[in-house]
XYZ file of C-alpha atoms in Angstrom:
440
model
C 0.000 0.000 0.000
C 1.492 3.309 -1.090
C 2.027 6.016 1.467
C 0.157 9.310 1.013
C 2.299 12.131 -0.311
C 3.232 14.870 2.143
C 1.941 18.266 1.005
C 3.963 21.400 1.635
C 4.574 24.727 -0.027
C 2.997 28.168 0.027
C -0.611 29.394 0.191
C -2.503 32.488 1.353
C -5.071 33.123 4.060
C -7.382 36.093 4.599
C -6.284 37.495 7.967
C -9.075 39.188 9.938
C -8.691 42.368 11.956
C -7.930 42.160 15.656
C -5.329 39.394 15.696
C -1.609 39.287 14.969
C 0.013 37.462 12.069
C 1.734 35.200 14.623
C -1.661 34.250 16.069
C -2.823 33.190 12.618
C 0.171 30.831 12.428
C -0.712 29.341 15.825
C -4.330 28.867 14.751
C -3.188 27.106 11.588
C -0.962 24.755 13.571
C -3.864 23.965 15.882
C -5.933 22.942 12.850
C -3.152 21.256 10.851
C -1.425 19.168 13.557
C -4.281 16.677 14.112
C -5.476 16.717 10.493
C -5.440 13.878 7.973
C -4.027 16.210 5.310
C -0.764 16.761 7.182
C -0.427 13.336 8.817
C 2.042 12.192 6.076
C 4.161 15.316 6.593
C 4.333 14.716 10.347
C 5.219 11.051 9.754
C 8.103 12.076 7.468
C 9.304 14.638 9.991
C 9.271 12.060 12.784
C 11.318 9.661 10.655
C 13.885 12.389 9.966
C 14.179 13.201 13.653
C 14.534 9.552 14.591
C 17.604 9.375 12.353
C 19.206 12.444 13.886
C 22.246 12.059 16.078
C 22.131 13.065 19.707
C 23.863 16.424 19.225
C 21.471 17.297 16.381
C 18.483 16.612 18.570
C 20.015 18.712 21.331
C 20.553 21.668 19.011
C 16.983 21.596 17.703
C 15.280 24.672 19.148
C 11.729 23.370 18.887
C 11.534 19.749 19.948
C 7.764 19.567 19.540
C 6.551 17.498 16.616
C 4.199 19.792 14.741
C 3.636 21.104 11.242
C 6.289 23.679 10.356
C 4.522 26.944 9.461
C 5.665 30.542 8.925
C 4.306 33.710 7.341
C 5.790 36.056 4.747
C 5.064 39.734 5.362
C 3.573 40.846 8.669
C 0.154 42.468 8.821
C -0.672 44.676 11.813
C -3.489 43.505 14.105
C -5.648 46.337 12.740
C -5.073 45.226 9.141
C -6.891 42.558 7.191
C -6.160 40.804 3.930
C -3.678 38.485 2.250
C -1.168 36.817 4.569
C 1.277 34.456 2.865
C 1.796 31.147 4.693
C 4.658 28.717 4.196
C 4.336 25.044 5.183
C 7.314 22.695 5.493
C 9.872 23.453 2.785
C 7.640 26.303 1.679
C 8.963 28.376 4.593
C 12.255 28.674 2.706
C 10.461 30.702 0.022
C 8.825 33.228 2.369
C 11.661 35.739 2.142
C 10.938 36.102 -1.570
C 7.416 37.252 -0.769
C 8.835 40.177 1.167
C 10.184 41.313 -2.192
C 6.985 40.978 -4.196
C 4.534 43.706 -5.200
C 1.588 44.306 -2.880
C -1.720 46.098 -3.267
C -3.489 47.868 -0.410
C -6.716 49.709 0.286
C -6.696 52.068 3.250
C -8.763 54.763 4.938
C -6.957 57.930 6.031
C -8.520 60.069 8.786
C -7.301 63.661 8.932
C -6.576 66.044 11.786
C -4.679 63.927 14.319
C -1.460 61.988 14.892
C -0.793 59.028 17.163
C 2.241 57.089 18.337
C 1.358 54.168 16.055
C 0.212 56.283 13.083
C -3.225 54.621 13.327
C -6.479 54.892 15.280
C -5.381 52.267 17.814
C -2.506 54.357 19.144
C -2.369 57.158 21.696
C -3.153 60.683 20.601
C -0.056 62.842 20.298
C -1.293 65.911 18.481
C -4.188 67.508 16.625
C -4.181 69.896 13.691
C -6.588 71.953 11.556
C -8.554 70.034 8.965
C -11.365 72.296 7.803
C -9.239 73.356 4.811
C -8.608 69.755 3.674
C -10.553 68.933 0.511
C -10.477 66.138 -2.026
C -8.872 68.466 -4.565
C -6.080 69.387 -2.153
C -5.418 65.725 -1.365
C -5.481 64.770 -5.069
C -2.849 67.412 -5.743
C -0.687 66.187 -2.854
C -0.790 62.576 -4.110
C 1.458 63.514 -7.021
C 4.332 63.854 -4.579
C 3.860 60.296 -3.332
C 3.884 58.454 -6.655
C 6.946 56.867 -8.187
C 10.232 56.648 -6.300
C 10.012 58.481 -2.974
C 11.791 58.577 0.374
C 9.868 57.271 3.378
C 10.698 57.063 7.071
C 9.382 53.849 8.686
C 7.196 54.207 11.792
C 8.709 53.351 15.142
C 6.048 50.707 15.636
C 7.589 48.428 13.038
C 9.685 45.267 12.944
C 12.800 46.979 11.612
C 15.915 46.426 13.708
C 18.356 49.032 14.966
C 21.396 47.743 16.847
C 19.812 44.293 17.078
C 16.519 45.471 18.548
C 13.104 45.864 16.916
C 11.883 49.452 16.679
C 8.600 48.539 18.350
C 10.562 47.317 21.375
C 12.050 50.781 21.849
C 8.553 52.243 21.539
C 6.948 49.883 24.053
C 9.730 50.539 26.552
C 9.422 54.283 26.094
C 13.077 54.580 25.108
C 14.689 56.745 22.486
C 16.078 54.959 19.456
C 19.909 55.174 19.752
C 20.261 56.414 16.171
C 17.929 58.356 13.924
C 15.447 56.342 11.908
C 16.574 56.993 8.370
C 14.346 57.517 5.364
C 14.414 54.736 2.801
C 13.715 54.691 -0.929
C 10.424 53.015 -1.826
C 8.368 52.839 -5.001
C 4.666 53.558 -5.375
C 3.474 52.141 -8.691
C -0.108 53.317 -8.321
C -1.892 55.595 -5.829
C -5.417 56.984 -6.102
C -8.431 58.141 -4.096
C -11.360 55.764 -4.465
C -13.768 57.597 -2.170
C -13.904 60.933 -0.345
C -15.755 61.026 2.979
C -16.995 64.453 3.994
C -17.095 65.466 7.679
C -20.064 63.869 9.397
C -20.565 61.249 6.669
C -18.524 58.498 8.340
C -17.976 56.872 11.746
C -14.175 57.002 11.904
C -12.889 58.628 15.099
C -9.653 59.699 16.658
C -8.530 57.591 19.650
C -9.738 58.839 23.033
C -6.546 58.070 24.954
C -3.946 60.804 24.889
C -0.212 60.582 25.315
C 1.605 61.502 28.515
C 3.884 64.578 28.482
C 7.088 62.630 29.159
C 6.350 60.173 26.365
C 5.507 63.042 24.086
C 8.993 64.444 24.651
C 10.505 61.221 23.381
C 8.113 61.266 20.433
C 9.228 64.798 19.633
C 12.810 63.621 19.261
C 12.211 60.275 17.594
C 9.277 61.169 15.388
C 10.431 64.613 14.267
C 7.142 66.174 15.298
C 8.454 69.708 15.194
C 10.233 69.441 11.856
C 8.427 70.535 8.733
C 10.609 68.372 6.551
C 10.180 64.968 8.144
C 10.582 63.234 4.863
C 8.024 61.714 2.644
C 6.903 63.117 -0.652
C 9.052 64.252 -3.516
C 7.815 67.782 -3.027
C 6.943 69.110 0.402
C 3.674 70.998 0.439
C 4.075 74.723 0.889
C 0.523 75.164 2.085
C 1.301 74.628 5.742
C -1.454 75.191 8.233
C 0.505 74.194 11.282
C 3.335 75.871 13.118
C 5.757 75.083 15.929
C 4.315 74.723 19.406
C 3.579 78.029 21.066
C 3.426 80.081 17.874
C 0.196 81.779 16.965
C -1.791 82.309 13.852
C -5.081 83.952 13.016
C -8.219 82.137 12.010
C -11.953 82.795 12.144
C -13.320 82.714 15.712
C -14.754 79.422 16.830
C -15.973 77.807 19.985
C -16.617 74.227 21.052
C -19.812 72.876 22.530
C -20.221 69.142 22.919
C -18.758 67.325 19.944
C -19.156 70.126 17.416
C -17.284 73.246 16.355
C -19.194 76.456 15.843
C -17.725 78.815 13.274
C -18.751 82.361 14.105
C -16.611 84.125 11.540
C -19.703 85.704 9.989
C -20.926 87.144 13.265
C -20.923 90.848 13.975
C -18.266 92.505 16.118
C -18.761 92.689 19.843
C -16.862 93.899 22.851
C -14.161 91.709 24.313
C -15.120 90.059 27.597
C -13.349 87.957 30.174
C -15.705 85.081 29.446
C -14.571 84.626 25.848
C -13.512 80.969 25.638
C -12.186 79.512 22.404
C -11.423 75.818 21.882
C -10.796 74.190 25.197
C -9.527 70.634 25.513
C -6.863 70.416 22.808
C -3.469 68.818 22.613
C -0.279 70.743 22.099
C 0.337 70.664 18.418
C 3.507 70.391 16.440
C 3.977 70.862 12.767
C 4.605 67.140 12.302
C 3.126 64.217 14.187
C 4.486 60.710 13.862
C 3.388 57.555 15.530
C 6.053 56.118 17.674
C 5.714 56.169 21.325
C 2.747 55.619 23.565
C 2.058 58.748 25.522
C -0.606 60.371 27.672
C -1.014 64.133 27.511
C -3.163 66.361 29.514
C -5.264 68.750 27.571
C -4.501 72.417 27.930
C -7.434 74.792 28.120
C -6.917 77.908 26.089
C -8.494 81.299 25.865
C -8.315 83.618 22.920
C -8.706 87.359 22.686
C -10.995 88.596 19.976
C -9.448 91.125 17.632
C -11.706 92.653 15.006
C -13.218 89.750 13.038
C -10.422 87.304 13.887
C -8.976 85.808 17.015
C -5.491 84.677 17.929
C -5.176 81.165 19.272
C -2.241 78.911 19.878
C -1.774 76.188 17.293
C -2.427 73.709 20.097
C -6.149 74.267 19.525
C -8.008 73.173 16.494
C -10.891 71.155 15.292
C -12.796 69.025 17.752
C -12.337 65.254 18.063
C -14.518 63.368 15.609
C -16.979 61.899 18.074
C -20.537 61.229 17.040
C -22.848 64.064 17.974
C -26.421 63.562 19.134
C -28.520 66.721 19.211
C -26.789 69.887 17.993
C -26.260 72.254 20.923
C -28.260 75.413 21.040
C -26.685 78.574 19.690
C -25.210 80.858 22.325
C -26.337 84.409 21.533
C -23.596 85.844 23.750
C -20.996 84.760 21.211
C -22.551 86.581 18.292
C -25.059 89.314 17.520
C -25.861 87.691 14.178
C -29.445 86.465 13.908
C -28.464 83.275 12.042
C -26.937 80.334 13.976
C -23.275 79.671 13.094
C -22.050 76.872 10.833
C -21.413 73.458 12.415
C -18.369 71.367 11.487
C -18.947 67.684 12.261
C -15.505 66.181 12.637
C -12.683 65.678 10.105
C -12.884 64.326 6.565
C -11.464 60.950 5.549
C -10.221 59.479 2.281
C -10.170 55.930 0.966
C -7.010 55.187 -0.994
C -5.892 52.338 -3.232
C -2.223 51.695 -4.017
C 0.282 49.255 -5.461
C 3.708 49.389 -3.808
C 7.013 47.583 -3.657
C 9.496 46.524 -1.035
C 9.733 48.312 2.311
C 6.606 50.469 1.985
C 4.550 51.368 5.072
C 0.954 52.466 4.538
C 0.852 54.005 8.029
C 3.752 56.260 7.126
C 1.935 57.304 3.953
C -1.136 58.313 5.974
C 1.001 60.303 8.405
C 3.012 62.003 5.680
C 0.045 62.756 3.434
C -1.760 64.396 6.341
C 1.231 66.699 6.822
C 1.485 67.396 3.110
C -1.973 68.987 3.091
C -1.256 71.140 6.148
C -2.880 68.862 8.715
C -2.160 65.476 10.258
C -3.336 61.990 9.361
C -3.762 58.517 10.819
C -4.637 55.163 9.334
C -8.203 54.066 10.156
C -8.449 50.888 8.064
C -6.075 48.737 6.045
C -6.655 45.817 3.677
C -3.901 44.009 1.778
C -5.786 42.947 -1.311
C -2.910 41.263 -3.121
C 0.578 39.948 -2.459
C 2.415 38.441 -5.366
C 0.123 35.966 -7.140
C -2.293 35.682 -4.211
C -5.385 37.887 -4.164
C -8.465 38.241 -1.984
C -11.546 36.648 -3.476
C -9.484 34.500 -5.827
C -6.988 32.195 -4.140
C -6.877 32.975 -0.414
C -8.347 30.756 2.304
C -10.942 32.474 4.467
C -9.842 32.490 8.105
C -13.337 31.579 9.285
C -13.071 28.238 7.475
C -10.422 27.093 9.976
C -13.119 26.794 12.606
C -15.071 24.393 10.415
C -14.530 20.731 9.567
C -11.379 19.664 7.725
C -13.621 18.762 4.800
C -14.163 22.524 4.345
C -10.628 23.931 4.554
C -8.639 20.775 3.700
C -9.375 20.609 -0.061
C -8.678 24.342 -0.457
C -5.301 24.196 1.277
C -4.338 20.999 -0.525
C -5.142 22.498 -3.929
C -3.077 25.636 -3.247
C -0.080 23.687 -1.910
C -0.140 21.190 -4.784
C -0.373 24.107 -7.229
C 2.705 25.622 -5.623
C 4.620 22.348 -5.808
C 3.742 21.998 -9.488
C 5.011 25.519 -10.116
C 8.313 24.723 -8.396
C 8.739 21.627 -10.538
C 8.082 23.637 -13.713
C 10.156 26.721 -12.922
C 12.774 25.455 -10.508
C 13.572 26.405 -6.944
C 13.695 30.124 -7.741
C 9.991 30.292 -8.556
C 8.063 32.781 -6.479
C 4.686 34.422 -6.372
C 5.080 37.879 -7.791
C 7.177 40.692 -9.109
C 8.935 42.845 -6.608
C 7.528 44.645 -2.972
C 7.669 44.031 0.788
C 6.024 43.777 4.117
C 3.881 46.340 5.719
C 2.228 47.533 8.570
């Protein structure tokens, strides 16, 4: 009786949001280890180990007998989409998938910056966003296409002096050397949908960074530098300024979750009760995502001067929280008979891109926000394609792992056998794509 052939190679799975890439690997091992599909592979592995000499067995780091699985190209817990999985000898090909082209779809939320460059981090700074329009963003995208320089976020797996950047961030330590910009290539970048203020449910994080952590972020993330590298051409339409500087803008006041713009109101006498924008974070001209921090909000008052007021750049648009009933208009703030305009949170943009090795979508969101004179954080991320694997075509759905082997088994077997056939046709250098890298 012939022995069943051991299947191994490379396939893709659709990673859901909320779990790490490493957790997906553990879940696969939990399903694969007791399965009939991988019983021949485990039998072969046991035979190999039985033939090993004593010193070889001693040097083996993992002495457990289980299916060998790895992934090629980390996806953040927030992200969903294609995650490349190597099984057995297929793990030797995973490095090649770090160098294959990837496609992403992301949602960028304007007006804020966090230590992680996304909505799951701690709030570091806020910036104006009322001037951000689709046209302005479309114009800024030109500077992010083609070959550009990009600085990786501190919450990334890159190593500096033998230590992952995210380890420095979690420990609240400064990176011993500056995180350098790297050349990356953006083959395609476009807006697929523009979300006006109040038309979406994306929100800034509620937790703010602590002052001491913010100091570290200032140094590591270049929050006070206008030129913290990204696009080929830095936008000259800057709306932010260094901490403590002042600029003029139409008077506004905050009530509940909304901003009231009273720039059309008639002049009135200055009073001690004039309060403009309380509850904001200190703002810097740039806001990266590196270090978790909690910051206390500084209340601010502004003196009215003619039809404009001076406020510190620390104050700006309100956090994008969902409003219930619009607050009543306060007649003391204006003699105009018509209620002021209400601004319901920041706008957001859905982007689609094709990128190559070393590109970080979170960095793009951060840098693009700065390029339009505001700030930006990643709200959603989907990796739609990596190499030859694409969502909806040849990627196993994660939910199928919780079902019977008869559901996921044939799918995995078909993908692994297809990979093995490709190796036999093209040789050991065969891989699943052109040229790109990991991400966020």
